[in-house]
Amino acid sequence: MMSGKYTLTQLRAGKHWSQEKAANALGISLSTWRKWEKRESFPTQPNVEKILKQFDVKYEDVIF
């Protein structure tokens, strides 16, 4: 498990994933993931939970 504050971009890069792979892992569209990384939109609660599980982080450690 990671510790500290991480952006979605940093979490994805830590797994050496493309944006497309991250989107597929969460079952969302590539454009949705890109908007989240750019902070143009934010994930819903169910998607936040998927992110936390997929990247093995706690809510307080992620900068949404």
mmCIF file with all atom_site columns, C-alpha atoms in Angstrom:
data_model
loop_
_atom_site.group_PDB
_atom_site.id
_atom_site.type_symbol
_atom_site.label_atom_id
_atom_site.label_alt_id
_atom_site.label_comp_id
_atom_site.label_asym_id
_atom_site.label_entity_id
_atom_site.label_seq_id
_atom_site.pdbx_PDB_ins_code
_atom_site.Cartn_x
_atom_site.Cartn_y
_atom_site.Cartn_z
_atom_site.occupancy
_atom_site.B_iso_or_equiv
_atom_site.pdbx_formal_charge
_atom_site.auth_seq_id
_atom_site.auth_comp_id
_atom_site.auth_asym_id
_atom_site.auth_atom_id
_atom_site.pdbx_PDB_model_num
ATOM 1  C CA . MET A 1 1  ? 0.000   0.000  0.000   1.00 0.00 ? 1  MET A CA 1
ATOM 2  C CA . MET A 1 2  ? 1.160   3.522  -0.786  1.00 0.00 ? 2  MET A CA 1
ATOM 3  C CA . SER A 1 3  ? 1.236   6.328  1.770   1.00 0.00 ? 3  SER A CA 1
ATOM 4  C CA . GLY A 1 4  ? 0.916   10.071 1.279   1.00 0.00 ? 4  GLY A CA 1
ATOM 5  C CA . LYS A 1 5  ? -1.221  12.198 -1.011  1.00 0.00 ? 5  LYS A CA 1
ATOM 6  C CA . TYR A 1 6  ? -1.555  11.099 -4.628  1.00 0.00 ? 6  TYR A CA 1
ATOM 7  C CA . THR A 1 7  ? -3.330  12.408 -7.683  1.00 0.00 ? 7  THR A CA 1
ATOM 8  C CA . LEU A 1 8  ? -5.095  10.009 -10.014 1.00 0.00 ? 8  LEU A CA 1
ATOM 9  C CA . THR A 1 9  ? -2.285  10.556 -12.504 1.00 0.00 ? 9  THR A CA 1
ATOM 10 C CA . GLN A 1 10 ? 0.301   9.511  -9.914  1.00 0.00 ? 10 GLN A CA 1
ATOM 11 C CA . LEU A 1 11 ? -1.692  6.440  -8.901  1.00 0.00 ? 11 LEU A CA 1
ATOM 12 C CA . ARG A 1 12 ? -1.992  5.363  -12.531 1.00 0.00 ? 12 ARG A CA 1
ATOM 13 C CA . ALA A 1 13 ? 1.679   6.024  -13.255 1.00 0.00 ? 13 ALA A CA 1
ATOM 14 C CA . GLY A 1 14 ? 2.637   4.016  -10.186 1.00 0.00 ? 14 GLY A CA 1
ATOM 15 C CA . LYS A 1 15 ? 1.113   0.963  -11.843 1.00 0.00 ? 15 LYS A CA 1
ATOM 16 C CA . HIS A 1 16 ? 2.672   1.841  -15.215 1.00 0.00 ? 16 HIS A CA 1
ATOM 17 C CA . TRP A 1 17 ? -0.824  1.994  -16.694 1.00 0.00 ? 17 TRP A CA 1
ATOM 18 C CA . SER A 1 18 ? -2.049  3.996  -19.630 1.00 0.00 ? 18 SER A CA 1
ATOM 19 C CA . GLN A 1 19 ? -5.145  6.123  -19.155 1.00 0.00 ? 19 GLN A CA 1
ATOM 20 C CA . GLU A 1 20 ? -6.996  3.545  -21.228 1.00 0.00 ? 20 GLU A CA 1
ATOM 21 C CA . LYS A 1 21 ? -5.945  0.679  -18.964 1.00 0.00 ? 21 LYS A CA 1
ATOM 22 C CA . ALA A 1 22 ? -7.017  2.603  -15.857 1.00 0.00 ? 22 ALA A CA 1
ATOM 23 C CA . ALA A 1 23 ? -10.390 3.386  -17.414 1.00 0.00 ? 23 ALA A CA 1
ATOM 24 C CA . ASN A 1 24 ? -10.901 -0.250 -18.415 1.00 0.00 ? 24 ASN A CA 1
ATOM 25 C CA . ALA A 1 25 ? -9.954  -1.471 -14.935 1.00 0.00 ? 25 ALA A CA 1
ATOM 26 C CA . LEU A 1 26 ? -12.669 0.737  -13.450 1.00 0.00 ? 26 LEU A CA 1
ATOM 27 C CA . GLY A 1 27 ? -15.249 0.051  -16.138 1.00 0.00 ? 27 GLY A CA 1
ATOM 28 C CA . ILE A 1 28 ? -15.480 3.668  -17.264 1.00 0.00 ? 28 ILE A CA 1
ATOM 29 C CA . SER A 1 29 ? -14.819 5.480  -20.520 1.00 0.00 ? 29 SER A CA 1
ATOM 30 C CA . LEU A 1 30 ? -11.401 6.834  -21.405 1.00 0.00 ? 30 LEU A CA 1
ATOM 31 C CA . SER A 1 31 ? -12.842 10.347 -21.681 1.00 0.00 ? 31 SER A CA 1
ATOM 32 C CA . THR A 1 32 ? -14.243 10.094 -18.149 1.00 0.00 ? 32 THR A CA 1
ATOM 33 C CA . TRP A 1 33 ? -10.854 9.066  -16.747 1.00 0.00 ? 33 TRP A CA 1
ATOM 34 C CA . ARG A 1 34 ? -9.158  11.934 -18.610 1.00 0.00 ? 34 ARG A CA 1
ATOM 35 C CA . LYS A 1 35 ? -11.650 14.431 -17.150 1.00 0.00 ? 35 LYS A CA 1
ATOM 36 C CA . TRP A 1 36 ? -10.952 13.110 -13.662 1.00 0.00 ? 36 TRP A CA 1
ATOM 37 C CA . GLU A 1 37 ? -7.185  13.437 -14.129 1.00 0.00 ? 37 GLU A CA 1
ATOM 38 C CA . LYS A 1 38 ? -7.605  17.009 -15.370 1.00 0.00 ? 38 LYS A CA 1
ATOM 39 C CA . ARG A 1 39 ? -10.028 17.686 -12.487 1.00 0.00 ? 39 ARG A CA 1
ATOM 40 C CA . GLU A 1 40 ? -12.678 18.775 -14.973 1.00 0.00 ? 40 GLU A CA 1
ATOM 41 C CA . SER A 1 41 ? -15.098 16.391 -13.268 1.00 0.00 ? 41 SER A CA 1
ATOM 42 C CA . PHE A 1 42 ? -15.029 14.143 -10.235 1.00 0.00 ? 42 PHE A CA 1
ATOM 43 C CA . PRO A 1 43 ? -15.867 10.480 -9.679  1.00 0.00 ? 43 PRO A CA 1
ATOM 44 C CA . THR A 1 44 ? -19.135 9.449  -8.070  1.00 0.00 ? 44 THR A CA 1
ATOM 45 C CA . GLN A 1 45 ? -19.023 7.672  -4.712  1.00 0.00 ? 45 GLN A CA 1
ATOM 46 C CA . PRO A 1 46 ? -19.231 4.176  -6.277  1.00 0.00 ? 46 PRO A CA 1
ATOM 47 C CA . ASN A 1 47 ? -16.338 5.070  -8.597  1.00 0.00 ? 47 ASN A CA 1
ATOM 48 C CA . VAL A 1 48 ? -14.327 6.526  -5.722  1.00 0.00 ? 48 VAL A CA 1
ATOM 49 C CA . GLU A 1 49 ? -14.685 3.169  -3.978  1.00 0.00 ? 49 GLU A CA 1
ATOM 50 C CA . LYS A 1 50 ? -13.486 1.367  -7.121  1.00 0.00 ? 50 LYS A CA 1
ATOM 51 C CA . ILE A 1 51 ? -10.455 3.668  -7.326  1.00 0.00 ? 51 ILE A CA 1
ATOM 52 C CA . LEU A 1 52 ? -9.554  3.073  -3.683  1.00 0.00 ? 52 LEU A CA 1
ATOM 53 C CA . LYS A 1 53 ? -9.795  -0.690 -4.119  1.00 0.00 ? 53 LYS A CA 1
ATOM 54 C CA . GLN A 1 54 ? -8.016  -0.829 -7.494  1.00 0.00 ? 54 GLN A CA 1
ATOM 55 C CA . PHE A 1 55 ? -5.079  1.283  -6.334  1.00 0.00 ? 55 PHE A CA 1
ATOM 56 C CA . ASP A 1 56 ? -5.071  0.022  -2.728  1.00 0.00 ? 56 ASP A CA 1
ATOM 57 C CA . VAL A 1 57 ? -5.232  3.476  -1.134  1.00 0.00 ? 57 VAL A CA 1
ATOM 58 C CA . LYS A 1 58 ? -7.344  5.203  1.499   1.00 0.00 ? 58 LYS A CA 1
ATOM 59 C CA . TYR A 1 59 ? -9.691  8.072  0.653   1.00 0.00 ? 59 TYR A CA 1
ATOM 60 C CA . GLU A 1 60 ? -7.627  10.572 2.630   1.00 0.00 ? 60 GLU A CA 1
ATOM 61 C CA . ASP A 1 61 ? -4.527  9.655  0.588   1.00 0.00 ? 61 ASP A CA 1
ATOM 62 C CA . VAL A 1 62 ? -6.029  10.608 -2.778  1.00 0.00 ? 62 VAL A CA 1
ATOM 63 C CA . ILE A 1 63 ? -6.340  14.082 -4.259  1.00 0.00 ? 63 ILE A CA 1
ATOM 64 C CA . PHE A 1 64 ? -9.525  13.994 -6.298  1.00 0.00 ? 64 PHE A CA 1
#
